Tab-separated table of C-alpha atoms in Angstrom:
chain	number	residue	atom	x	y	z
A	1	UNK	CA	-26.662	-27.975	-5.479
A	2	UNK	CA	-25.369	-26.737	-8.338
A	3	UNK	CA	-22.351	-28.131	-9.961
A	4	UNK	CA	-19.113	-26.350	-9.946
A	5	UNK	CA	-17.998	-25.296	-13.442
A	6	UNK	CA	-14.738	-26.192	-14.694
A	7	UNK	CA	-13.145	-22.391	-15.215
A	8	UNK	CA	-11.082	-21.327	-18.406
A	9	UNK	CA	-7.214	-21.448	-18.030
A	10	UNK	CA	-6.082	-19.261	-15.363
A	11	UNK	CA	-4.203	-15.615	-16.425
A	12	UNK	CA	-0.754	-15.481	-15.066
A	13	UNK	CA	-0.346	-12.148	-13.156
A	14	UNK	CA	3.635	-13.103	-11.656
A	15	UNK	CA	5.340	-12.551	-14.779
A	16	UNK	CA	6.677	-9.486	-16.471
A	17	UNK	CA	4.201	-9.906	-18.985
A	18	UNK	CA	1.468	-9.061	-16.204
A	19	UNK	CA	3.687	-6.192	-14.994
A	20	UNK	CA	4.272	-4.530	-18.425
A	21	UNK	CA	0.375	-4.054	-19.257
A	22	UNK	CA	-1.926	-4.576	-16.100
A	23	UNK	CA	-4.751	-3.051	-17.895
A	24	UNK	CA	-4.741	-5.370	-21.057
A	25	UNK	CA	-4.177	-8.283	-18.475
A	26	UNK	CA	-7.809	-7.106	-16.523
A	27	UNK	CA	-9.226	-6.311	-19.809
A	28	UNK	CA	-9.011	-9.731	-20.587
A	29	UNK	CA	-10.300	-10.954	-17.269
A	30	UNK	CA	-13.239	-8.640	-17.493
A	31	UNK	CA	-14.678	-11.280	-20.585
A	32	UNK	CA	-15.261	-13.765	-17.838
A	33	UNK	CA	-17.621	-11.707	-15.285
A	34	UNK	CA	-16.835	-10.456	-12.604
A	35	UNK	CA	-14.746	-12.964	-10.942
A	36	UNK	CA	-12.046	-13.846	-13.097
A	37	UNK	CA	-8.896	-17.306	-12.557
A	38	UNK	CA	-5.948	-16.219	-12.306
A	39	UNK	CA	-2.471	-18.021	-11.427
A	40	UNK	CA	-0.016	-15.756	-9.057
A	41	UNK	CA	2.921	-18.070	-9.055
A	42	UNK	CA	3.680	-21.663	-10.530
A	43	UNK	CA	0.936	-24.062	-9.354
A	44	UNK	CA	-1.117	-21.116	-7.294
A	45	UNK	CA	-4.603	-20.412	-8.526
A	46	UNK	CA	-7.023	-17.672	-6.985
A	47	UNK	CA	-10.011	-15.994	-8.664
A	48	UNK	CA	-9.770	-12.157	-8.884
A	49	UNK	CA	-12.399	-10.180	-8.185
A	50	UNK	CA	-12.757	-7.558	-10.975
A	51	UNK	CA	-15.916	-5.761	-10.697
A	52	UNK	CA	-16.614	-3.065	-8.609
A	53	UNK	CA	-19.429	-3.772	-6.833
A	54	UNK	CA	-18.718	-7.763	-6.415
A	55	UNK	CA	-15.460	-5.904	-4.738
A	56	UNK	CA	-17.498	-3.754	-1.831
A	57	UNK	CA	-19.520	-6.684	-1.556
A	58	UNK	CA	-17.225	-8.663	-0.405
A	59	UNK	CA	-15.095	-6.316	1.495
A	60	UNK	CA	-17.737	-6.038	4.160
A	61	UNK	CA	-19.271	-9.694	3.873
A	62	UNK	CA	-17.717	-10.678	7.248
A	63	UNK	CA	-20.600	-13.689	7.529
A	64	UNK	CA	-19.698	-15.519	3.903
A	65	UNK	CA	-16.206	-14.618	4.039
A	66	UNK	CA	-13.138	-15.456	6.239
A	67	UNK	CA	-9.858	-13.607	6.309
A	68	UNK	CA	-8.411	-17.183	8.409
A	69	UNK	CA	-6.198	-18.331	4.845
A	70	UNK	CA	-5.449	-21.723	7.497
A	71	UNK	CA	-7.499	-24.263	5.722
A	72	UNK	CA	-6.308	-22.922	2.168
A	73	UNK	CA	-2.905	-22.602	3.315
A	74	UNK	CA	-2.938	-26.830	4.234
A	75	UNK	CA	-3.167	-26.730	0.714
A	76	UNK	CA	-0.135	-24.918	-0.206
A	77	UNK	CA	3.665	-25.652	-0.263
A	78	UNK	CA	5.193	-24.390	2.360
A	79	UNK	CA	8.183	-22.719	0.182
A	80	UNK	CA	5.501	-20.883	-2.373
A	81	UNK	CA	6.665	-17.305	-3.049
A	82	UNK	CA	3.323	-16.303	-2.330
A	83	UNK	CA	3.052	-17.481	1.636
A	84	UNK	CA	4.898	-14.248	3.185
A	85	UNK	CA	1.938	-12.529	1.960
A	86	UNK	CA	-1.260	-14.660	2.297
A	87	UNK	CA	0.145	-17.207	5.429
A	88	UNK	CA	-1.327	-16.779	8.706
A	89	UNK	CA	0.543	-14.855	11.027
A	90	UNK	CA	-1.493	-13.699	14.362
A	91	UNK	CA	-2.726	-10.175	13.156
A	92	UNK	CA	-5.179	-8.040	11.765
A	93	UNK	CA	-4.812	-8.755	8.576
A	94	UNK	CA	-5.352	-12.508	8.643
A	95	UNK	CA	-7.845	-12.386	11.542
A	96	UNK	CA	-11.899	-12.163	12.248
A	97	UNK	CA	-14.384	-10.840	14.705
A	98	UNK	CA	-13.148	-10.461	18.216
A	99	UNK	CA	-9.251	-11.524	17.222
A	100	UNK	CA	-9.592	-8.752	14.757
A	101	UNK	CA	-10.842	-6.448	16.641
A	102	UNK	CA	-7.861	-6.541	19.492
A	103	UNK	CA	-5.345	-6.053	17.235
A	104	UNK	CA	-6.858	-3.530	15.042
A	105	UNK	CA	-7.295	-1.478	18.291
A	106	UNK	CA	-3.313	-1.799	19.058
A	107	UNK	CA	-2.750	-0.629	15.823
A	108	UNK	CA	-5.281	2.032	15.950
A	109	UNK	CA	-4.005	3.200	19.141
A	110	UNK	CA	-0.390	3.146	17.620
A	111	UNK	CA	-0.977	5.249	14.950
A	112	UNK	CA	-3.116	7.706	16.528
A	113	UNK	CA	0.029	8.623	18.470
A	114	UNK	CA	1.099	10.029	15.275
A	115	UNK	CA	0.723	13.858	15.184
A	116	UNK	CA	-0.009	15.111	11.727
A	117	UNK	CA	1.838	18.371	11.850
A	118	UNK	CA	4.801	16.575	13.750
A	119	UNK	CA	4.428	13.934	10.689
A	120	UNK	CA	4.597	16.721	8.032
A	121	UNK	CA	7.597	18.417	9.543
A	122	UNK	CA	9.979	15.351	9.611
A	123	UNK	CA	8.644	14.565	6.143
A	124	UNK	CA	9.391	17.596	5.036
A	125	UNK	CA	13.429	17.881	6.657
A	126	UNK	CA	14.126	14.791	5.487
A	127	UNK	CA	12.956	15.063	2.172
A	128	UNK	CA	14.666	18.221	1.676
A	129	UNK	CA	18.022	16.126	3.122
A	130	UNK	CA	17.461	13.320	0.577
A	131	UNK	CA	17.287	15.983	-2.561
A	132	UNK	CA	20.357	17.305	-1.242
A	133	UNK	CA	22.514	14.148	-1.950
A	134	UNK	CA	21.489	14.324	-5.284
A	135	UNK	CA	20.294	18.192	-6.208
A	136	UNK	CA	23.981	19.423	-7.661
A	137	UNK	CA	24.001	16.445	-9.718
A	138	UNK	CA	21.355	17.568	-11.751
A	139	UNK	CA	20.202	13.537	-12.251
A	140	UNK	CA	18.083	10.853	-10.352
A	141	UNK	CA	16.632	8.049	-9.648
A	142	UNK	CA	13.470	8.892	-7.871
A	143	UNK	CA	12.618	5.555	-6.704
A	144	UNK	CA	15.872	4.605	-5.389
A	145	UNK	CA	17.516	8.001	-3.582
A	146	UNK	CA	14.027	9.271	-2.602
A	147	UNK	CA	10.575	7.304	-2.370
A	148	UNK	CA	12.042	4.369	-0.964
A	149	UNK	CA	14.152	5.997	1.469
A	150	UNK	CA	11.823	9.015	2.939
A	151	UNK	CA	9.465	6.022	4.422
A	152	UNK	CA	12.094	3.568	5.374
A	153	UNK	CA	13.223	6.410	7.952
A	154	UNK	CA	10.100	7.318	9.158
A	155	UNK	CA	9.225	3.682	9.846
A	156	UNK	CA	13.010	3.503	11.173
A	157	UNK	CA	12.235	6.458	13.164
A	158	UNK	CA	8.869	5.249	14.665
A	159	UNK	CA	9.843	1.981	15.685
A	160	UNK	CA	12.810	2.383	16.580
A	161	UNK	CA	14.864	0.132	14.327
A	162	UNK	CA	18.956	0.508	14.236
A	163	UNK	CA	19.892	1.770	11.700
A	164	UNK	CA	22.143	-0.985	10.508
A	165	UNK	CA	19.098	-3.082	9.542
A	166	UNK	CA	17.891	-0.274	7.043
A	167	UNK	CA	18.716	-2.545	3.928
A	168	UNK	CA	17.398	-5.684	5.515
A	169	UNK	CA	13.922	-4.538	6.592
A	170	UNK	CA	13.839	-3.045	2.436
A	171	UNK	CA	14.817	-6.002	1.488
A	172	UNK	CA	12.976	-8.434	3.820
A	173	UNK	CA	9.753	-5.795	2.695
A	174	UNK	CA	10.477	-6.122	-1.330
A	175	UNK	CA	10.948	-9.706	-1.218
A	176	UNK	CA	7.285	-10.211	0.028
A	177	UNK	CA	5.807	-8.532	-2.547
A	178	UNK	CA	7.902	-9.377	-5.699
A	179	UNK	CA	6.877	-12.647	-4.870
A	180	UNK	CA	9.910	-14.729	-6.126
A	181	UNK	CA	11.446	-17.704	-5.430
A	182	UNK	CA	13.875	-15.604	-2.439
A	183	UNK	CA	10.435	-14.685	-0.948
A	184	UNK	CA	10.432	-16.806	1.713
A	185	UNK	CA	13.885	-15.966	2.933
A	186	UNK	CA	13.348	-12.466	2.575
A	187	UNK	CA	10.322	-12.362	5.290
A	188	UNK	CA	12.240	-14.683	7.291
A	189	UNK	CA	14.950	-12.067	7.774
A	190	UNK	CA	12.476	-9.240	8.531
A	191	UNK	CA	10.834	-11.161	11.333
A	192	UNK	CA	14.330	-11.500	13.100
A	193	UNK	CA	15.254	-8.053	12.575
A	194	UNK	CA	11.490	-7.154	14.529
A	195	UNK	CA	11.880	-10.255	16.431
A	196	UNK	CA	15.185	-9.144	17.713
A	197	UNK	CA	14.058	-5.387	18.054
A	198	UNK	CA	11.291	-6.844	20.424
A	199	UNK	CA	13.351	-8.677	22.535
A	200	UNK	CA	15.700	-5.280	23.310
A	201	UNK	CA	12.405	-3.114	24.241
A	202	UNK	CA	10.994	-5.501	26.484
A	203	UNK	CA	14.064	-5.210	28.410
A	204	UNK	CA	14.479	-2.205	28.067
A	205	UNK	CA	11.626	0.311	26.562
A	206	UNK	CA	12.115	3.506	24.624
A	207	UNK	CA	9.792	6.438	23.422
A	208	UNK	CA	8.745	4.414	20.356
A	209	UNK	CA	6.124	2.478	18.907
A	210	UNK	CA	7.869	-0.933	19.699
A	211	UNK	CA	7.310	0.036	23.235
A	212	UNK	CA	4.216	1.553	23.142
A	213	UNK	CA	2.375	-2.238	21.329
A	214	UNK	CA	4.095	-3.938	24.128
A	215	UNK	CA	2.886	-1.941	27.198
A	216	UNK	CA	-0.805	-1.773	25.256
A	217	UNK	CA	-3.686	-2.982	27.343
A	218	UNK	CA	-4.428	-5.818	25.038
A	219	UNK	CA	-1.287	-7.568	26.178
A	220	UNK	CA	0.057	-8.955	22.940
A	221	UNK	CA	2.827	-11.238	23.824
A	222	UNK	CA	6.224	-10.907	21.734
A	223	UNK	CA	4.844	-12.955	18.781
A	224	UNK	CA	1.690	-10.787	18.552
A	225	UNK	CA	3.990	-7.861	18.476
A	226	UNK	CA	6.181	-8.206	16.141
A	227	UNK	CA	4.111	-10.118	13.932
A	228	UNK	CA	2.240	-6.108	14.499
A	229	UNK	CA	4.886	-4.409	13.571
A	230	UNK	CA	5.680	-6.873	10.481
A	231	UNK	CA	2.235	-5.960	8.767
A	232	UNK	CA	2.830	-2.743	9.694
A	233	UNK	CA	6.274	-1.928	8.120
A	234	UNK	CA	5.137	-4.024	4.815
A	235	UNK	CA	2.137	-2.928	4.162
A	236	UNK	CA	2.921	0.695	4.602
A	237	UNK	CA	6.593	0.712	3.183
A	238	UNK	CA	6.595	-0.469	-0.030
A	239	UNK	CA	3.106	0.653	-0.787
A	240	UNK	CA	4.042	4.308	0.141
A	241	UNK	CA	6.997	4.410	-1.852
A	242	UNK	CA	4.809	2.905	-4.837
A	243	UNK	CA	2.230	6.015	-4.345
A	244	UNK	CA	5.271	8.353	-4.286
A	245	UNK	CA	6.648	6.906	-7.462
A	246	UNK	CA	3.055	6.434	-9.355
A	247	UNK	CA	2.753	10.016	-8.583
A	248	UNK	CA	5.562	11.488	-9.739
A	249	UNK	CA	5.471	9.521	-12.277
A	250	UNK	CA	2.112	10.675	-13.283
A	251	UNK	CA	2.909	14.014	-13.089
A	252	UNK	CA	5.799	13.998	-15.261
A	253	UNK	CA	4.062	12.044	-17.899
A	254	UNK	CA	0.908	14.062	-17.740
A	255	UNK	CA	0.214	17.638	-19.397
A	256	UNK	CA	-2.086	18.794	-17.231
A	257	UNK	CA	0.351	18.908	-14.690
A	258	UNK	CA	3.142	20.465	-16.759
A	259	UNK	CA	2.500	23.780	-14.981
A	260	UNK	CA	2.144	22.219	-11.151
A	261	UNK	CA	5.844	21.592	-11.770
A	262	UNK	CA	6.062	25.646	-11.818
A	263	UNK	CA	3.141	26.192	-9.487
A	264	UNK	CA	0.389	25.511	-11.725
A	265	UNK	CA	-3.538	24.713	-10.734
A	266	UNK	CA	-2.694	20.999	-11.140
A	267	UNK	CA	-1.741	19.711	-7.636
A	268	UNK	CA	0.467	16.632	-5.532
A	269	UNK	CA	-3.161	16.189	-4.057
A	270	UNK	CA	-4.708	16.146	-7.436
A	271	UNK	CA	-2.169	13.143	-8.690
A	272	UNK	CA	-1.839	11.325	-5.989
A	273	UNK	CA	-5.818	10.903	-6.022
A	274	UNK	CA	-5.865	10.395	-9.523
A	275	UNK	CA	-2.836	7.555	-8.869
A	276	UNK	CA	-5.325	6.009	-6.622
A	277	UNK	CA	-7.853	5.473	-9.260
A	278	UNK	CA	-5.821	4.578	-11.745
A	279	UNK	CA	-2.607	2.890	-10.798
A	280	UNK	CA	-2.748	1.594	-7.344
A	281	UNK	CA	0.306	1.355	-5.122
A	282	UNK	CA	-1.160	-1.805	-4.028
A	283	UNK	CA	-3.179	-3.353	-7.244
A	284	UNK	CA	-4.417	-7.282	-5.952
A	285	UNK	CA	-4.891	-8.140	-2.690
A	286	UNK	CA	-7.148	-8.263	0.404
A	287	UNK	CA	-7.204	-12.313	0.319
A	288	UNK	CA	-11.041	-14.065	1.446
A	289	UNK	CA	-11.865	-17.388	1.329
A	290	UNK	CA	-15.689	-18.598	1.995
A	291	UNK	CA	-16.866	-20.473	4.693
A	292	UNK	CA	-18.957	-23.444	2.929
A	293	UNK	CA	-19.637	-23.605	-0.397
A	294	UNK	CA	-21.726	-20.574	-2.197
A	295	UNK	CA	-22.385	-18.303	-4.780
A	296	UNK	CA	-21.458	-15.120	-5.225
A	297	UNK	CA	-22.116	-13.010	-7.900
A	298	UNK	CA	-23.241	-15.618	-9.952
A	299	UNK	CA	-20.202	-17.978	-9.826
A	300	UNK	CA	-20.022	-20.894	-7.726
A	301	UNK	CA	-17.328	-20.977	-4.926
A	302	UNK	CA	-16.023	-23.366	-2.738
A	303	UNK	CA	-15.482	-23.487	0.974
A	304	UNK	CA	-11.903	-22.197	2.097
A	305	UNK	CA	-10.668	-21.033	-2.040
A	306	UNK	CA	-8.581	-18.342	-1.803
A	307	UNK	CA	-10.344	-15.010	-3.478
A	308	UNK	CA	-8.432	-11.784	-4.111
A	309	UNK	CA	-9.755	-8.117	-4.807
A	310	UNK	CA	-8.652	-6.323	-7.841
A	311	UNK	CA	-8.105	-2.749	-6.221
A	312	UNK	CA	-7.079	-1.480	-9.907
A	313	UNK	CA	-9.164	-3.315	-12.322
A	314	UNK	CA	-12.360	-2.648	-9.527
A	315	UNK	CA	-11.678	0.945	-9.382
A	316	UNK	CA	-11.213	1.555	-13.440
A	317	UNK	CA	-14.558	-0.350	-14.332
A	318	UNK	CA	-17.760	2.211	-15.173
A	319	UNK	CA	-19.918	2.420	-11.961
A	320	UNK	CA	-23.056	4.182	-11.233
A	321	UNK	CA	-21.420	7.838	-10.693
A	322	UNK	CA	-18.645	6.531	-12.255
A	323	UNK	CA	-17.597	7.845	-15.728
A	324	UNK	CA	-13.656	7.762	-16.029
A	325	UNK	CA	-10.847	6.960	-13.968
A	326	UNK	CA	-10.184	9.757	-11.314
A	327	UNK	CA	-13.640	10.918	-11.648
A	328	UNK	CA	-15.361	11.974	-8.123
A	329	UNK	CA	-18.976	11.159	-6.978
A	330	UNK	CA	-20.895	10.952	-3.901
A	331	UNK	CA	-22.065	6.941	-5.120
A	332	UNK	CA	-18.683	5.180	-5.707
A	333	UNK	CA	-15.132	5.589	-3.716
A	334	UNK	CA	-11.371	3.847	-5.043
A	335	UNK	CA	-10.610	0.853	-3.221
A	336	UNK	CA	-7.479	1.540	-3.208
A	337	UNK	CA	-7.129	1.581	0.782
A	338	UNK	CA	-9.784	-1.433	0.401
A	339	UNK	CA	-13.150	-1.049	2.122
A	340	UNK	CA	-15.166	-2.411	5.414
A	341	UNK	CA	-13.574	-3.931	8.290
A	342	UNK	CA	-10.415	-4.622	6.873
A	343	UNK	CA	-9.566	-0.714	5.370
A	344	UNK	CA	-6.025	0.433	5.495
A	345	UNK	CA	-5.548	2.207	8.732
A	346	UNK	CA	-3.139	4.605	8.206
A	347	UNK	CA	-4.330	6.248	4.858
A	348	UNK	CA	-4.314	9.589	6.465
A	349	UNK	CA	-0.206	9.374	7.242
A	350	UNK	CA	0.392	7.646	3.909
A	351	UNK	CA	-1.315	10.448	2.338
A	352	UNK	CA	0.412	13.280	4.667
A	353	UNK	CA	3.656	11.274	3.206
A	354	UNK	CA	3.040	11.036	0.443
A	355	UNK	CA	1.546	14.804	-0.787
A	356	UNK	CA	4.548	16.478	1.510
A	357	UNK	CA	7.214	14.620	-0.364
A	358	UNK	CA	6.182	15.498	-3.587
A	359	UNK	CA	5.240	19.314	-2.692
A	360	UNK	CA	9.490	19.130	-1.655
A	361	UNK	CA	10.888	17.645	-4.478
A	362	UNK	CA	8.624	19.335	-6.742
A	363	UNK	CA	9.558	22.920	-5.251
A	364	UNK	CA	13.296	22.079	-4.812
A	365	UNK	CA	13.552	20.468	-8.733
A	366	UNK	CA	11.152	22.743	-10.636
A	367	UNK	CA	12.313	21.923	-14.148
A	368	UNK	CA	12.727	17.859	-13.171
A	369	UNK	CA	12.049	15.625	-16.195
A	370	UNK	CA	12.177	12.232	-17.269
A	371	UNK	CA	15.644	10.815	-19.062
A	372	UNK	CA	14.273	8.061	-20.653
A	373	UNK	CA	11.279	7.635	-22.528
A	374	UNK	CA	8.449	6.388	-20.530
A	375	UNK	CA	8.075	3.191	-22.411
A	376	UNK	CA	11.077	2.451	-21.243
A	377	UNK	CA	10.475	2.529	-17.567
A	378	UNK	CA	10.650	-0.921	-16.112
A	379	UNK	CA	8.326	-2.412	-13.478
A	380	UNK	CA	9.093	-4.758	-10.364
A	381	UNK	CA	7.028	-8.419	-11.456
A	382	UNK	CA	4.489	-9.635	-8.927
A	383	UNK	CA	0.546	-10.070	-8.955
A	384	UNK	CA	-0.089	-7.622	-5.943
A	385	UNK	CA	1.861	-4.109	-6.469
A	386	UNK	CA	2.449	-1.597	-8.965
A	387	UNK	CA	5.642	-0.668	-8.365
A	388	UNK	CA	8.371	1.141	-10.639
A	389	UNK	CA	11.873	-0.421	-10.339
A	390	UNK	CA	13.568	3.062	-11.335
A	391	UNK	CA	12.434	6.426	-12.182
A	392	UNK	CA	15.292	8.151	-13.634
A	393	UNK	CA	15.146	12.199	-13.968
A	394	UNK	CA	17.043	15.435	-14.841
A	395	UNK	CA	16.706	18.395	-13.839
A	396	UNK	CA	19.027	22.008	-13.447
A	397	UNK	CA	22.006	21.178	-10.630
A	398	UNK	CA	20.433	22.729	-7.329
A	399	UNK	CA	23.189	23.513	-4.758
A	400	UNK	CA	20.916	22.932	-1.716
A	401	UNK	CA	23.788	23.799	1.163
A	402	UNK	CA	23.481	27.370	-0.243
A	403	UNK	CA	19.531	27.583	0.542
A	404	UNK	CA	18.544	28.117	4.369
A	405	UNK	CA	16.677	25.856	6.274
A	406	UNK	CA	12.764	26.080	6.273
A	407	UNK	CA	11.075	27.741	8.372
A	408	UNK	CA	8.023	25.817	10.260
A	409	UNK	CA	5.288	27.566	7.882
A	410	UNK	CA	7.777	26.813	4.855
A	411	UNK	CA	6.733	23.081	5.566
A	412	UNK	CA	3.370	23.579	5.313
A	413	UNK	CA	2.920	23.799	1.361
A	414	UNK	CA	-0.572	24.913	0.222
A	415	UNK	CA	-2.155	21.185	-0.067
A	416	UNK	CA	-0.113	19.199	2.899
A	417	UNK	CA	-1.514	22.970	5.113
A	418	UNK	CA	-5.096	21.546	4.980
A	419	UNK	CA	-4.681	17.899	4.150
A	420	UNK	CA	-5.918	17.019	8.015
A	421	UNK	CA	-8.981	18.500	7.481
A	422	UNK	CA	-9.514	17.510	4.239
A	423	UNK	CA	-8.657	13.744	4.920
A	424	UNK	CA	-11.079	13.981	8.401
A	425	UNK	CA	-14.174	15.364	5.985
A	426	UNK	CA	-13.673	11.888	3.561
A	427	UNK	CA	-13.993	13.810	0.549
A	428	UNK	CA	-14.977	11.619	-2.364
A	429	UNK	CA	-14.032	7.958	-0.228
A	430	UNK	CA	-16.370	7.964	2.270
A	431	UNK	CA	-17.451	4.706	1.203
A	432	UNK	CA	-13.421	3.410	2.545
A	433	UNK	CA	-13.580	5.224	5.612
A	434	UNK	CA	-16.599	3.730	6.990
A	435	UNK	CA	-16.893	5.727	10.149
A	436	UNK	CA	-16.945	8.802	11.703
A	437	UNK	CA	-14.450	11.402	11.146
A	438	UNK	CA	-10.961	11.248	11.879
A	439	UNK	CA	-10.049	13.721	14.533
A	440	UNK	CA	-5.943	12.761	14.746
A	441	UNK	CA	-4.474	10.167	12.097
A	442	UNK	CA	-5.759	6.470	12.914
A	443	UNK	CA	-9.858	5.777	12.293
């Protein structure tokens, strides 16, 4: 057997450093092939996978690859900032073959209960509700009075949290993925906040998704549920409100969409696919580790190291089909909702989310700018998101208690109208979907 080759000095992605210039940090990486060391907290080395196709490769290589991080994680310190997000908890995300396949079905099921025009309405009223705290002030932050808030109350909503743990499950959700040293504390708070919420619908159920993962067929016992519900809230919370920001972001930044701001060609659709390709809500993640000892794309591996996906630097590499970030082809799809077995389940809500609360705040605010310059913009540290800490804006003071409420059709702006049937037909990812089309929201 070949010898295992000592690899160059690992690239420190948990820094500000990393979060400041993600780009020059996988430009870098890209001079070692397509696997790439990196280090994503003090003392915790991974290799990154960086090139495209390595990327789909492994994504569906169910028979080399594990998602079980167990025999890794024996080799970790149990207070690394990195464990809420790569431990084992009993769920999809960390789980294989027929374990997998239970609890992807109970989350399936849960989200398919989801109606997309029901979706897009309470999207819609509560995004108009959230510009009017701040619409006669004629300022913002984005991030902070509107993309982190419009899916912490639809998550709220669905589960049925109280409302009086709104700022722990945000916080419990952040911590995770800024990876810090308060990382472990933070998930330990949002597992008793689901842990508790649990324990109040078995006794006593409500019309709610809680309830509805209990009573499935699968039988998940209390642990399997909220441990459910945990993946569920963080991996579509923060990386929602990420999109939303990215998005808006984009669009204020780029002049192509100067007009969309006025009802120009350029649309929410338009940037929040191009955000995809470019500037993932989610940038490193979807954790493997082999089984034995192998090689993959010409670099020697060994049994049970931990091996992460580059969503961002994956999706802005040229491709066959694949000229320029944001470009569409019928031969390459963005990872950015990952790929085979393990692709994001709910991309057709995040999306519905996502497109509907821009459409609002973009027809409420049509002269919204930046206020600072956009080198000045700050980003939350950590080697798996992309996330703005602040997006600060102006704009002409709206007095939004003067305008009437919107009508049903009102809600339906021209891109969110047809987004069902867009998102069941694939489009340009048909690669990430991976099965047939989508009739209701949930694959």
């Amino acid at each position: 057997m070949t010898p295992f080759v000592q690899p160059p000095q690992p690239l420190a992605l948990h820094g500000p450093d990393f979060a400041a210039d993600p780009q020059g940090h996988y430009r870098r990486l890209r001079e070692h092939g397509p696997l790439a060391p990196v280090r994503l907290a003090p003392g915790i080395d991974a290799l990154l996978v960086i090139d495209y196709q390595a990327a789909v490769d492994l994504l569906r290589d169910t028979q080399t690859f594990t998602k079980d991080p167990r025999a890794w994680q024996a080799t970790v310190p149990d207070d690394s900032p990195v464990l809420p997000m790569l431990g084992y908890r009993p769920t999809a995300l960390f789980s294989d073959g027929k374990v997998h396949a239970r609890y992807r079905e109970t989350i399936n099921d849960s989200l398919a209960l989801i109606e997309p025009h029901d979706l897009r309405v309470e999207v819609a009223r509560f995004a108009r509700r959230l510009i009017g705290e701040f619409a006669a002030t004629g300022s913002g932050d984005l991030i902070a009075q509107y993309a982190r808030r419009l899916p912490l109350h639809l998550f709220m909503t669905w589960f049925g949290v109280p409302s009086g743990d709104a700022d722990r499950v945000v916080d419990g959700i952040a911590g995770m993925f800024n990876s810090a040293e308060n990382a472990a504390t933070a998930y330990a708070d949002l597992v008793r906040v689901v842990t508790d919420l649990v324990a109040a619908r078995r006794a006593r159920p409500g019309r709610d998704l809680t309830s509805y993962l209990l009573a499935h067929p699968k039988g998940l016992d209390d642990d399997e549920t909220v441990r459910q519900i945990t993946l569920l809230m963080s991996a579509g919370h923060d990386p929602t409100t990420n999109l939303i920001g990215n998005a808006l972001l984009h669009m204020l930044t780029d002049a192509r969409y100067a007009r969309s701001l006025h009802g120009g060609a350029m649309t929410a659709y338009e940037a929040i696919d191009e955000v995809l390709w470019q500037n993932p809500p989610l940038a490193n993640f979807s954790a493997h580790y082999p089984r034995h000892d192998t090689e993959f794309h010409g670099v020697r591996l060994r049994a049970g190291q931990l091996v992460l996906v580059s969503y961002a630097a994956a999706n802005t590499q040229s491709v066959p089909g694949f000229s320029a970030p944001g470009t569409r082809s019928g031969s390459s799809a963005h990872l950015a909702w990952s790929a085979g077995p393990h692709r994001c389940p709910a991309q057709q809500p995040a999306l519905l989310i996502a497109m509907t609360a821009i459409e609002q705040l973009t027809g409420q605010l049509c002269d919204v700018e930046l206020s600072v310059p956009v080198d000045g913009l700050e980003w939350r540290p950590g080697p798996f998101h992309r996330a703005l800490v602040r997006l600060p804006v102006r704009f002409t003071p709206v007095d939004m208690n003067a305008a009437t409420e919107p009508t049903d059709a009102a809600m339906r702006p021209n891109d969110a109208a047809d987004v069902a049937h867009d998102l069941g037909r694939g489009g340009a990812n048909d690669l990430t979907r991976e099965g047939p089309p989508a009739a209701s929201i949930g694959p």
